[in-house]
PDB file of C-alpha atoms in Angstrom:
ATOM      1  CA  MET A   3      46.044 -45.944 -27.870  1.00  0.00           C
ATOM      2  CA  ARG A   4      42.552 -44.740 -28.828  1.00  0.00           C
ATOM      3  CA  THR A   5      42.167 -42.796 -25.567  1.00  0.00           C
ATOM      4  CA  LEU A   6      45.647 -41.283 -25.900  1.00  0.00           C
ATOM      5  CA  THR A   7      44.872 -40.095 -29.441  1.00  0.00           C
ATOM      6  CA  ILE A   8      41.625 -38.482 -28.314  1.00  0.00           C
ATOM      7  CA  ILE A   9      43.328 -36.805 -25.342  1.00  0.00           C
ATOM      8  CA  LEU A  10      46.105 -35.388 -27.535  1.00  0.00           C
ATOM      9  CA  LEU A  11      43.668 -34.038 -30.137  1.00  0.00           C
ATOM     10  CA  ASP A  12      41.243 -32.587 -27.584  1.00  0.00           C
ATOM     11  CA  GLY A  13      44.173 -31.074 -25.699  1.00  0.00           C
ATOM     12  CA  ALA A  14      45.578 -29.482 -28.870  1.00  0.00           C
ATOM     13  CA  VAL A  15      42.206 -27.956 -29.784  1.00  0.00           C
ATOM     14  CA  PHE A  16      41.679 -26.527 -26.299  1.00  0.00           C
ATOM     15  CA  ALA A  17      45.284 -25.285 -26.176  1.00  0.00           C
ATOM     16  CA  ALA A  18      44.797 -23.447 -29.481  1.00  0.00           C
ATOM     17  CA  VAL A  19      41.754 -21.635 -28.101  1.00  0.00           C
ATOM     18  CA  LEU A  20      43.535 -20.763 -24.856  1.00  0.00           C
ATOM     19  CA  PHE A  21      46.578 -19.469 -26.729  1.00  0.00           C
ATOM     20  CA  LEU A  22      44.434 -17.114 -28.834  1.00  0.00           C
ATOM     21  CA  ILE A  23      42.928 -15.738 -25.608  1.00  0.00           C
ATOM     22  CA  SER A  24      46.086 -15.501 -23.513  1.00  0.00           C
ATOM     23  CA  VAL A  25      48.570 -14.191 -26.096  1.00  0.00           C
ATOM     24  CA  GLY A  26      46.992 -10.717 -26.064  1.00  0.00           C
ATOM     25  CA  LEU A  27      46.939 -10.745 -22.278  1.00  0.00           C
ATOM     26  CA  THR A  28      50.638 -11.516 -22.034  1.00  0.00           C
ATOM     27  CA  LEU A  29      51.479  -8.998 -24.784  1.00  0.00           C
ATOM     28  CA  VAL A  30      49.782  -6.165 -22.892  1.00  0.00           C
ATOM     29  CA  PHE A  31      51.473  -7.157 -19.636  1.00  0.00           C
ATOM     30  CA  GLY A  32      54.864  -7.411 -21.335  1.00  0.00           C
ATOM     31  CA  VAL A  33      54.709  -3.867 -22.721  1.00  0.00           C
ATOM     32  CA  LEU A  34      52.437  -1.899 -20.364  1.00  0.00           C
ATOM     33  CA  ARG A  35      53.122  -3.939 -17.185  1.00  0.00           C
ATOM     34  CA  ILE A  36      49.380  -3.985 -16.453  1.00  0.00           C
ATOM     35  CA  LEU A  37      47.411  -7.135 -15.628  1.00  0.00           C
ATOM     36  CA  ASN A  38      44.452  -6.362 -17.844  1.00  0.00           C
ATOM     37  CA  VAL A  39      41.288  -7.934 -16.388  1.00  0.00           C
ATOM     38  CA  SER A  40      39.181  -6.159 -19.047  1.00  0.00           C
ATOM     39  CA  HIS A  41      40.780  -8.549 -21.561  1.00  0.00           C
ATOM     40  CA  GLY A  42      37.903 -10.971 -20.941  1.00  0.00           C
ATOM     41  CA  GLY A  43      35.339  -8.291 -21.781  1.00  0.00           C
ATOM     42  CA  ILE A  44      37.119  -7.488 -25.061  1.00  0.00           C
ATOM     43  CA  TYR A  45      37.268 -11.225 -25.839  1.00  0.00           C
ATOM     44  CA  ALA A  46      33.503 -11.490 -25.323  1.00  0.00           C
ATOM     45  CA  PHE A  47      32.885  -8.312 -27.367  1.00  0.00           C
ATOM     46  CA  GLY A  48      34.784  -9.829 -30.279  1.00  0.00           C
ATOM     47  CA  ALA A  49      32.635 -12.973 -30.091  1.00  0.00           C
ATOM     48  CA  TYR A  50      29.389 -10.986 -29.927  1.00  0.00           C
ATOM     49  CA  LEU A  51      30.216  -8.584 -32.763  1.00  0.00           C
ATOM     50  CA  ALA A  52      31.545 -11.295 -35.107  1.00  0.00           C
ATOM     51  CA  THR A  53      28.478 -13.480 -34.454  1.00  0.00           C
ATOM     52  CA  PHE A  54      26.131 -10.527 -34.928  1.00  0.00           C
ATOM     53  CA  LEU A  55      27.762  -9.541 -38.241  1.00  0.00           C
ATOM     54  CA  ALA A  56      27.678 -13.139 -39.513  1.00  0.00           C
ATOM     55  CA  LEU A  57      23.983 -13.501 -38.596  1.00  0.00           C
ATOM     56  CA  ARG A  58      23.108 -10.197 -40.270  1.00  0.00           C
ATOM     57  CA  LEU A  59      24.965 -11.305 -43.383  1.00  0.00           C
ATOM     58  CA  LEU A  60      22.956 -14.527 -43.529  1.00  0.00           C
ATOM     59  CA  GLU A  61      19.699 -12.646 -42.907  1.00  0.00           C
ATOM     60  CA  ILE A  62      20.226 -10.455 -45.994  1.00  0.00           C
ATOM     61  CA  GLY A  63      21.021 -13.508 -48.130  1.00  0.00           C
ATOM     62  CA  GLY A  64      24.813 -13.320 -48.153  1.00  0.00           C
ATOM     63  CA  SER A  65      26.941 -16.351 -48.942  1.00  0.00           C
ATOM     64  CA  PRO A  66      27.591 -18.543 -45.876  1.00  0.00           C
ATOM     65  CA  TYR A  67      31.273 -18.584 -46.855  1.00  0.00           C
ATOM     66  CA  LEU A  68      31.423 -14.833 -46.179  1.00  0.00           C
ATOM     67  CA  THR A  69      30.782 -15.593 -42.493  1.00  0.00           C
ATOM     68  CA  TYR A  70      34.510 -16.396 -42.262  1.00  0.00           C
ATOM     69  CA  LEU A  71      35.185 -12.803 -43.320  1.00  0.00           C
ATOM     70  CA  MET A  72      32.861 -11.565 -40.562  1.00  0.00           C
ATOM     71  CA  LEU A  73      34.939 -13.529 -38.036  1.00  0.00           C
ATOM     72  CA  LEU A  74      37.843 -11.268 -39.019  1.00  0.00           C
ATOM     73  CA  VAL A  75      35.961  -7.992 -39.503  1.00  0.00           C
ATOM     74  CA  GLY A  76      34.456  -8.109 -35.999  1.00  0.00           C
ATOM     75  CA  PRO A  77      37.818  -8.348 -34.166  1.00  0.00           C
ATOM     76  CA  VAL A  78      39.338  -5.604 -36.327  1.00  0.00           C
ATOM     77  CA  ILE A  79      36.492  -3.222 -35.419  1.00  0.00           C
ATOM     78  CA  VAL A  80      36.672  -4.116 -31.722  1.00  0.00           C
ATOM     79  CA  GLY A  81      40.464  -3.783 -31.645  1.00  0.00           C
ATOM     80  CA  LEU A  82      40.534  -0.416 -33.442  1.00  0.00           C
ATOM     81  CA  ILE A  83      37.793   1.077 -31.241  1.00  0.00           C
ATOM     82  CA  ALA A  84      38.252  -0.534 -27.822  1.00  0.00           C
ATOM     83  CA  GLY A  85      42.063  -0.561 -27.888  1.00  0.00           C
ATOM     84  CA  PRO A  86      42.818   3.182 -28.273  1.00  0.00           C
ATOM     85  CA  LEU A  87      39.701   4.174 -26.292  1.00  0.00           C
ATOM     86  CA  ILE A  88      40.520   2.132 -23.188  1.00  0.00           C
ATOM     87  CA  GLU A  89      44.258   2.852 -23.284  1.00  0.00           C
ATOM     88  CA  ARG A  90      43.995   6.627 -23.892  1.00  0.00           C
ATOM     89  CA  VAL A  91      40.976   7.367 -21.684  1.00  0.00           C
ATOM     90  CA  PHE A  92      41.649   5.047 -18.735  1.00  0.00           C
ATOM     91  CA  LEU A  93      44.932   3.150 -18.603  1.00  0.00           C
ATOM     92  CA  GLN A  94      47.360   6.006 -19.267  1.00  0.00           C
ATOM     93  CA  ARG A  95      46.143   7.599 -16.036  1.00  0.00           C
ATOM     94  CA  VAL A  96      47.318   4.668 -13.897  1.00  0.00           C
ATOM     95  CA  TYR A  97      50.749   3.901 -15.384  1.00  0.00           C
ATOM     96  CA  GLY A  98      53.191   3.567 -12.510  1.00  0.00           C
ATOM     97  CA  ARG A  99      50.398   3.465  -9.934  1.00  0.00           C
ATOM     98  CA  ALA A 100      49.829   0.651  -7.420  1.00  0.00           C
ATOM     99  CA  GLU A 101      48.885  -2.715  -8.975  1.00  0.00           C
ATOM    100  CA  ALA A 102      45.702  -2.812  -6.876  1.00  0.00           C
ATOM    101  CA  ILE A 103      44.475   0.383  -8.563  1.00  0.00           C
ATOM    102  CA  GLN A 104      45.255  -1.002 -12.016  1.00  0.00           C
ATOM    103  CA  LEU A 105      43.432  -4.240 -11.225  1.00  0.00           C
ATOM    104  CA  LEU A 106      40.360  -2.415  -9.893  1.00  0.00           C
ATOM    105  CA  LEU A 107      40.292  -0.144 -12.936  1.00  0.00           C
ATOM    106  CA  THR A 108      40.510  -2.956 -15.493  1.00  0.00           C
ATOM    107  CA  PHE A 109      37.982  -5.031 -13.531  1.00  0.00           C
ATOM    108  CA  SER A 110      35.592  -2.063 -13.625  1.00  0.00           C
ATOM    109  CA  ILE A 111      36.080  -1.812 -17.398  1.00  0.00           C
ATOM    110  CA  PHE A 112      35.306  -5.539 -17.649  1.00  0.00           C
ATOM    111  CA  LEU A 113      32.009  -5.044 -15.794  1.00  0.00           C
ATOM    112  CA  ILE A 114      31.123  -2.013 -17.953  1.00  0.00           C
ATOM    113  CA  LEU A 115      31.773  -3.994 -21.141  1.00  0.00           C
ATOM    114  CA  ASP A 116      29.677  -6.881 -19.811  1.00  0.00           C
ATOM    115  CA  ASP A 117      26.675  -4.593 -19.198  1.00  0.00           C
ATOM    116  CA  LEU A 118      27.233  -2.802 -22.514  1.00  0.00           C
ATOM    117  CA  MET A 119      26.960  -6.122 -24.378  1.00  0.00           C
ATOM    118  CA  LYS A 120      23.686  -6.887 -22.564  1.00  0.00           C
ATOM    119  CA  LEU A 121      22.324  -3.476 -23.592  1.00  0.00           C
ATOM    120  CA  ILE A 122      23.283  -4.005 -27.242  1.00  0.00           C
ATOM    121  CA  TRP A 123      22.510  -7.684 -27.784  1.00  0.00           C
ATOM    122  CA  GLY A 124      20.254  -8.584 -24.836  1.00  0.00           C
ATOM    123  CA  THR A 125      20.527 -11.750 -22.780  1.00  0.00           C
ATOM    124  CA  LYS A 126      19.405 -14.309 -25.388  1.00  0.00           C
ATOM    125  CA  PRO A 127      22.112 -16.602 -26.802  1.00  0.00           C
ATOM    126  CA  LEU A 128      23.598 -15.807 -30.215  1.00  0.00           C
ATOM    127  CA  PHE A 129      24.836 -18.704 -32.307  1.00  0.00           C
ATOM    128  CA  VAL A 130      26.186 -18.942 -35.829  1.00  0.00           C
ATOM    129  CA  SER A 131      27.111 -22.462 -36.876  1.00  0.00           C
ATOM    130  CA  GLU A 132      27.916 -21.975 -40.578  1.00  0.00           C
ATOM    131  CA  PRO A 133      31.703 -21.506 -40.188  1.00  0.00           C
ATOM    132  CA  TYR A 134      31.798 -24.715 -38.119  1.00  0.00           C
ATOM    133  CA  LYS A 135      29.590 -26.825 -40.417  1.00  0.00           C
ATOM    134  CA  LEU A 136      30.887 -25.681 -43.813  1.00  0.00           C
ATOM    135  CA  LEU A 137      34.301 -27.301 -43.364  1.00  0.00           C
ATOM    136  CA  GLY A 138      32.827 -30.720 -42.631  1.00  0.00           C
ATOM    137  CA  GLU A 139      33.955 -33.426 -40.241  1.00  0.00           C
ATOM    138  CA  PHE A 140      36.381 -36.319 -39.999  1.00  0.00           C
ATOM    139  CA  SER A 141      36.700 -39.292 -37.651  1.00  0.00           C
ATOM    140  CA  ILE A 142      39.622 -40.404 -35.485  1.00  0.00           C
ATOM    141  CA  ALA A 143      39.406 -43.465 -33.214  1.00  0.00           C
ATOM    142  CA  GLY A 144      35.649 -43.468 -33.650  1.00  0.00           C
ATOM    143  CA  ILE A 145      35.271 -39.860 -32.483  1.00  0.00           C
ATOM    144  CA  ARG A 146      34.012 -37.219 -34.911  1.00  0.00           C
ATOM    145  CA  TYR A 147      35.851 -33.895 -35.108  1.00  0.00           C
ATOM    146  CA  SER A 148      35.239 -30.821 -37.214  1.00  0.00           C
ATOM    147  CA  TRP A 149      37.839 -29.470 -39.627  1.00  0.00           C
ATOM    148  CA  TYR A 150      37.039 -26.101 -38.050  1.00  0.00           C
ATOM    149  CA  GLN A 151      38.792 -27.347 -34.893  1.00  0.00           C
ATOM    150  CA  VAL A 152      41.851 -28.159 -37.000  1.00  0.00           C
ATOM    151  CA  LEU A 153      41.583 -24.670 -38.482  1.00  0.00           C
ATOM    152  CA  LEU A 154      41.714 -23.206 -34.953  1.00  0.00           C
ATOM    153  CA  ILE A 155      44.970 -25.069 -34.302  1.00  0.00           C
ATOM    154  CA  LEU A 156      46.505 -23.857 -37.584  1.00  0.00           C
ATOM    155  CA  VAL A 157      45.379 -20.258 -36.995  1.00  0.00           C
ATOM    156  CA  SER A 158      46.874 -20.222 -33.491  1.00  0.00           C
ATOM    157  CA  ILE A 159      50.214 -21.549 -34.822  1.00  0.00           C
ATOM    158  CA  VAL A 160      50.358 -19.054 -37.705  1.00  0.00           C
ATOM    159  CA  PHE A 161      49.171 -16.158 -35.519  1.00  0.00           C
ATOM    160  CA  GLY A 162      51.697 -16.962 -32.798  1.00  0.00           C
ATOM    161  CA  GLY A 163      54.513 -17.213 -35.354  1.00  0.00           C
ATOM    162  CA  ALA A 164      53.493 -13.884 -36.901  1.00  0.00           C
ATOM    163  CA  LEU A 165      53.544 -12.200 -33.493  1.00  0.00           C
ATOM    164  CA  VAL A 166      57.006 -13.562 -32.688  1.00  0.00           C
ATOM    165  CA  TRP A 167      58.251 -12.343 -36.082  1.00  0.00           C
ATOM    166  CA  ALA A 168      56.647  -8.918 -35.558  1.00  0.00           C
ATOM    167  CA  VAL A 169      58.307  -8.509 -32.157  1.00  0.00           C
ATOM    168  CA  ARG A 170      61.722 -10.033 -32.926  1.00  0.00           C
ATOM    169  CA  GLY A 171      62.139  -9.420 -36.678  1.00  0.00           C
ATOM    170  CA  THR A 172      60.766  -5.964 -37.428  1.00  0.00           C
ATOM    171  CA  ARG A 173      61.798  -2.387 -36.640  1.00  0.00           C
ATOM    172  CA  PHE A 174      58.554  -1.864 -34.722  1.00  0.00           C
ATOM    173  CA  GLY A 175      59.296  -4.934 -32.626  1.00  0.00           C
ATOM    174  CA  LYS A 176      62.771  -3.664 -31.770  1.00  0.00           C
ATOM    175  CA  ILE A 177      61.270  -0.334 -30.692  1.00  0.00           C
ATOM    176  CA  VAL A 178      58.774  -2.178 -28.505  1.00  0.00           C
ATOM    177  CA  VAL A 179      61.562  -4.205 -26.876  1.00  0.00           C
ATOM    178  CA  SER A 180      63.498  -0.970 -26.274  1.00  0.00           C
ATOM    179  CA  VAL A 181      60.468   0.550 -24.510  1.00  0.00           C
ATOM    180  CA  ILE A 182      60.045  -2.607 -22.431  1.00  0.00           C
ATOM    181  CA  ASN A 183      63.659  -2.615 -21.286  1.00  0.00           C
ATOM    182  CA  ASP A 184      63.978   1.113 -20.479  1.00  0.00           C
ATOM    183  CA  ARG A 185      61.163   3.605 -20.986  1.00  0.00           C
ATOM    184  CA  GLU A 186      63.209   6.670 -19.998  1.00  0.00           C
ATOM    185  CA  ILE A 187      66.115   5.952 -22.376  1.00  0.00           C
ATOM    186  CA  SER A 188      63.641   5.188 -25.161  1.00  0.00           C
ATOM    187  CA  GLN A 189      62.043   8.599 -24.648  1.00  0.00           C
ATOM    188  CA  ALA A 190      65.469  10.231 -24.590  1.00  0.00           C
ATOM    189  CA  ILE A 191      66.385   8.828 -28.021  1.00  0.00           C
ATOM    190  CA  GLY A 192      63.133  10.090 -29.544  1.00  0.00           C
ATOM    191  CA  ILE A 193      60.776   7.107 -29.322  1.00  0.00           C
ATOM    192  CA  ASN A 194      57.144   8.076 -28.780  1.00  0.00           C
ATOM    193  CA  VAL A 195      56.501   5.777 -25.823  1.00  0.00           C
ATOM    194  CA  ASN A 196      52.840   6.744 -25.451  1.00  0.00           C
ATOM    195  CA  ARG A 197      52.191   5.741 -29.062  1.00  0.00           C
ATOM    196  CA  ILE A 198      53.931   2.399 -28.539  1.00  0.00           C
ATOM    197  CA  PHE A 199      51.735   1.780 -25.482  1.00  0.00           C
ATOM    198  CA  MET A 200      48.578   2.578 -27.449  1.00  0.00           C
ATOM    199  CA  VAL A 201      49.564   0.438 -30.449  1.00  0.00           C
ATOM    200  CA  SER A 202      50.554  -2.482 -28.200  1.00  0.00           C
ATOM    201  CA  PHE A 203      47.296  -2.345 -26.244  1.00  0.00           C
ATOM    202  CA  THR A 204      45.317  -2.118 -29.498  1.00  0.00           C
ATOM    203  CA  LEU A 205      47.147  -5.204 -30.779  1.00  0.00           C
ATOM    204  CA  GLY A 206      46.392  -6.984 -27.495  1.00  0.00           C
ATOM    205  CA  ALA A 207      42.715  -6.001 -27.790  1.00  0.00           C
ATOM    206  CA  PHE A 208      42.638  -7.348 -31.351  1.00  0.00           C
ATOM    207  CA  CYS A 209      44.141 -10.650 -30.148  1.00  0.00           C
ATOM    208  CA  ALA A 210      41.437 -10.948 -27.479  1.00  0.00           C
ATOM    209  CA  ALA A 211      38.632 -10.105 -29.910  1.00  0.00           C
ATOM    210  CA  LEU A 212      40.026 -12.506 -32.526  1.00  0.00           C
ATOM    211  CA  GLY A 213      40.097 -15.303 -29.964  1.00  0.00           C
ATOM    212  CA  GLY A 214      36.462 -14.639 -29.085  1.00  0.00           C
ATOM    213  CA  ALA A 215      35.373 -14.422 -32.732  1.00  0.00           C
ATOM    214  CA  LEU A 216      37.058 -17.697 -33.720  1.00  0.00           C
ATOM    215  CA  VAL A 217      35.651 -19.542 -30.701  1.00  0.00           C
ATOM    216  CA  ALA A 218      32.123 -18.171 -31.255  1.00  0.00           C
ATOM    217  CA  PRO A 219      31.031 -20.748 -33.926  1.00  0.00           C
ATOM    218  CA  THR A 220      31.782 -23.566 -31.468  1.00  0.00           C
ATOM    219  CA  ILE A 221      29.667 -22.206 -28.594  1.00  0.00           C
ATOM    220  CA  ALA A 222      26.522 -20.244 -27.786  1.00  0.00           C
ATOM    221  CA  VAL A 223      27.492 -16.637 -27.096  1.00  0.00           C
ATOM    222  CA  VAL A 224      25.675 -15.637 -23.895  1.00  0.00           C
ATOM    223  CA  PRO A 225      26.349 -13.084 -21.127  1.00  0.00           C
ATOM    224  CA  GLY A 226      29.138 -14.269 -18.831  1.00  0.00           C
ATOM    225  CA  PHE A 227      30.431 -16.959 -21.196  1.00  0.00           C
ATOM    226  CA  ALA A 228      33.922 -15.426 -21.185  1.00  0.00           C
ATOM    227  CA  VAL A 229      34.548 -15.643 -17.439  1.00  0.00           C
ATOM    228  CA  ASP A 230      35.802 -19.249 -17.313  1.00  0.00           C
ATOM    229  CA  ALA A 231      38.020 -18.835 -20.383  1.00  0.00           C
ATOM    230  CA  THR A 232      39.480 -15.598 -19.021  1.00  0.00           C
ATOM    231  CA  VAL A 233      40.346 -17.178 -15.674  1.00  0.00           C
ATOM    232  CA  LEU A 234      42.039 -20.057 -17.500  1.00  0.00           C
ATOM    233  CA  ALA A 235      43.961 -17.528 -19.622  1.00  0.00           C
ATOM    234  CA  PHE A 236      45.395 -16.038 -16.418  1.00  0.00           C
ATOM    235  CA  ALA A 237      46.419 -19.556 -15.362  1.00  0.00           C
ATOM    236  CA  VAL A 238      48.122 -19.994 -18.744  1.00  0.00           C
ATOM    237  CA  ILE A 239      50.274 -16.876 -18.433  1.00  0.00           C
ATOM    238  CA  ALA A 240      51.015 -17.625 -14.766  1.00  0.00           C
ATOM    239  CA  ILE A 241      52.395 -21.027 -15.784  1.00  0.00           C
ATOM    240  CA  GLY A 242      54.177 -19.841 -18.915  1.00  0.00           C
ATOM    241  CA  GLY A 243      55.464 -16.565 -17.526  1.00  0.00           C
ATOM    242  CA  MET A 244      53.812 -13.161 -17.748  1.00  0.00           C
ATOM    243  CA  GLY A 245      54.979 -11.151 -20.738  1.00  0.00           C
ATOM    244  CA  SER A 246      56.394 -14.115 -22.665  1.00  0.00           C
ATOM    245  CA  LEU A 247      54.930 -15.189 -26.021  1.00  0.00           C
ATOM    246  CA  GLU A 248      56.694 -18.550 -25.815  1.00  0.00           C
ATOM    247  CA  GLY A 249      55.404 -18.924 -22.264  1.00  0.00           C
ATOM    248  CA  ALA A 250      51.828 -18.305 -23.448  1.00  0.00           C
ATOM    249  CA  ALA A 251      52.224 -21.068 -26.045  1.00  0.00           C
ATOM    250  CA  LEU A 252      53.721 -23.564 -23.599  1.00  0.00           C
ATOM    251  CA  GLY A 253      51.272 -22.627 -20.838  1.00  0.00           C
ATOM    252  CA  ALA A 254      48.311 -23.077 -23.200  1.00  0.00           C
ATOM    253  CA  LEU A 255      49.625 -26.480 -24.290  1.00  0.00           C
ATOM    254  CA  ILE A 256      50.119 -27.633 -20.679  1.00  0.00           C
ATOM    255  CA  VAL A 257      46.683 -26.446 -19.565  1.00  0.00           C
ATOM    256  CA  GLY A 258      45.014 -27.859 -22.689  1.00  0.00           C
ATOM    257  CA  LEU A 259      46.557 -31.309 -22.295  1.00  0.00           C
ATOM    258  CA  LEU A 260      45.935 -31.436 -18.533  1.00  0.00           C
ATOM    259  CA  ARG A 261      42.289 -30.523 -19.005  1.00  0.00           C
ATOM    260  CA  ALA A 262      41.812 -33.106 -21.776  1.00  0.00           C
ATOM    261  CA  LEU A 263      43.528 -35.736 -19.632  1.00  0.00           C
ATOM    262  CA  ALA A 264      41.286 -34.970 -16.662  1.00  0.00           C
ATOM    263  CA  VAL A 265      38.079 -34.785 -18.742  1.00  0.00           C
ATOM    264  CA  HIS A 266      38.654 -38.292 -20.122  1.00  0.00           C
ATOM    265  CA  LEU A 267      40.128 -39.977 -17.028  1.00  0.00           C
ATOM    266  CA  LEU A 268      38.929 -37.981 -13.995  1.00  0.00           C
ATOM    267  CA  PRO A 269      36.227 -35.481 -15.094  1.00  0.00           C
ATOM    268  CA  GLU A 270      35.468 -34.348 -11.540  1.00  0.00           C
ATOM    269  CA  ALA A 271      38.964 -32.834 -11.317  1.00  0.00           C
ATOM    270  CA  ASP A 272      39.223 -31.094 -14.705  1.00  0.00           C
ATOM    271  CA  LEU A 273      39.841 -27.697 -13.088  1.00  0.00           C
ATOM    272  CA  VAL A 274      41.701 -28.960 -10.026  1.00  0.00           C
ATOM    273  CA  VAL A 275      44.574 -30.392 -12.087  1.00  0.00           C
ATOM    274  CA  ILE A 276      45.020 -27.074 -13.921  1.00  0.00           C
ATOM    275  CA  TYR A 277      45.227 -24.920 -10.811  1.00  0.00           C
ATOM    276  CA  LEU A 278      47.320 -27.530  -9.001  1.00  0.00           C
ATOM    277  CA  ALA A 279      49.820 -27.347 -11.863  1.00  0.00           C
ATOM    278  CA  MET A 280      49.753 -23.549 -11.639  1.00  0.00           C
ATOM    279  CA  ILE A 281      50.437 -23.644  -7.901  1.00  0.00           C
ATOM    280  CA  LEU A 282      53.341 -26.083  -8.350  1.00  0.00           C
ATOM    281  CA  VAL A 283      54.912 -23.877 -11.036  1.00  0.00           C
ATOM    282  CA  LEU A 284      54.488 -20.698  -8.992  1.00  0.00           C
ATOM    283  CA  VAL A 285      56.001 -22.336  -5.894  1.00  0.00           C
ATOM    284  CA  ALA A 286      59.028 -23.665  -7.806  1.00  0.00           C
ATOM    285  CA  ARG A 287      59.406 -20.711 -10.189  1.00  0.00           C
ATOM    286  CA  PRO A 288      57.273 -17.661  -9.223  1.00  0.00           C
ATOM    287  CA  GLN A 289      57.997 -15.841 -12.488  1.00  0.00           C
ATOM    288  CA  GLY A 290      56.640 -18.762 -14.560  1.00  0.00           C
ATOM    289  CA  LEU A 291      58.469 -21.154 -16.868  1.00  0.00           C
ATOM    290  CA  PHE A 292      59.552 -18.468 -19.370  1.00  0.00           C
ATOM    291  CA  GLY A 293      59.216 -15.407 -17.147  1.00  0.00           C
ATOM    292  CA  GLN A 294      62.115 -13.135 -16.265  1.00  0.00           C
ATOM    293  CA  VAL A 295      62.814 -11.844 -12.774  1.00  0.00           C
ATOM    294  CA  GLU A 296      64.398  -8.541 -13.761  1.00  0.00           C
ATOM    295  CA  LEU A 297      64.277  -8.140 -17.537  1.00  0.00           C
ATOM    296  CA  ARG A 298      60.949  -7.518 -19.204  1.00  0.00           C
ATOM    297  CA  ARG A 299      60.357  -9.721 -22.204  1.00  0.00           C
ATOM    298  CA  ILE A 300      57.614 -10.501 -24.680  1.00  0.00           C
TER     299      ILE A 300
END
């Protein structure tokens, strides 16, 4: 019972982190139909900028509680700058082009962002622990957890619910769904499709940066730290279904629980079980558990 409790809690924490990373990825694919490899670079940029702002705040004597605000300010800045810049300057030139070209372009942007972060912040690790320590700890089955980890779970649930409401319950969301289903008809009835693409990519960039910023207090932010998480995010949306918000949530939960199960029972296979599950899903249902074969859906 003790091991099961630990596995469930560890799995939920890891699933929350993965959901924050993958939800922006699946949102961009659902609207723009582009598999955005640069998502990992934006995720890392959000972590770096939020950590940098929090450290600067502490250096000038600011209240440690304001570091939580910096974890939100950083992603907003990254989303508002990187989102429109990447979509308008690069991505709009490859809409409708071969998927290989889109992949190479976004991978190139990922590499550029990676070098840009090294130029700005160097190669030394950045770490801000105040947001993690301020909330304190609690113990379950003899294992100590931080309330910050519980906060990550709550934020992912609230953020996911807000995204579903924004897409399904608002006028903007209905316009987005119209663009997804038929771009030409949407243009014919007066919808500015290019603006919807830019806003959707900016929202996806904000999601990525927010995921990085919220994860930053639990890790040391160093060059290349985002690669593993980004690869796992692709596994999440492959399992859940590309372009599906519900699929991202279910995929993150499956991957999180499988990884926690393997870490505690068979640590040598913690990645094998994840990719084996992905292969099984893709063989049985290539579009993923919530993916659609013909209709586009987010």
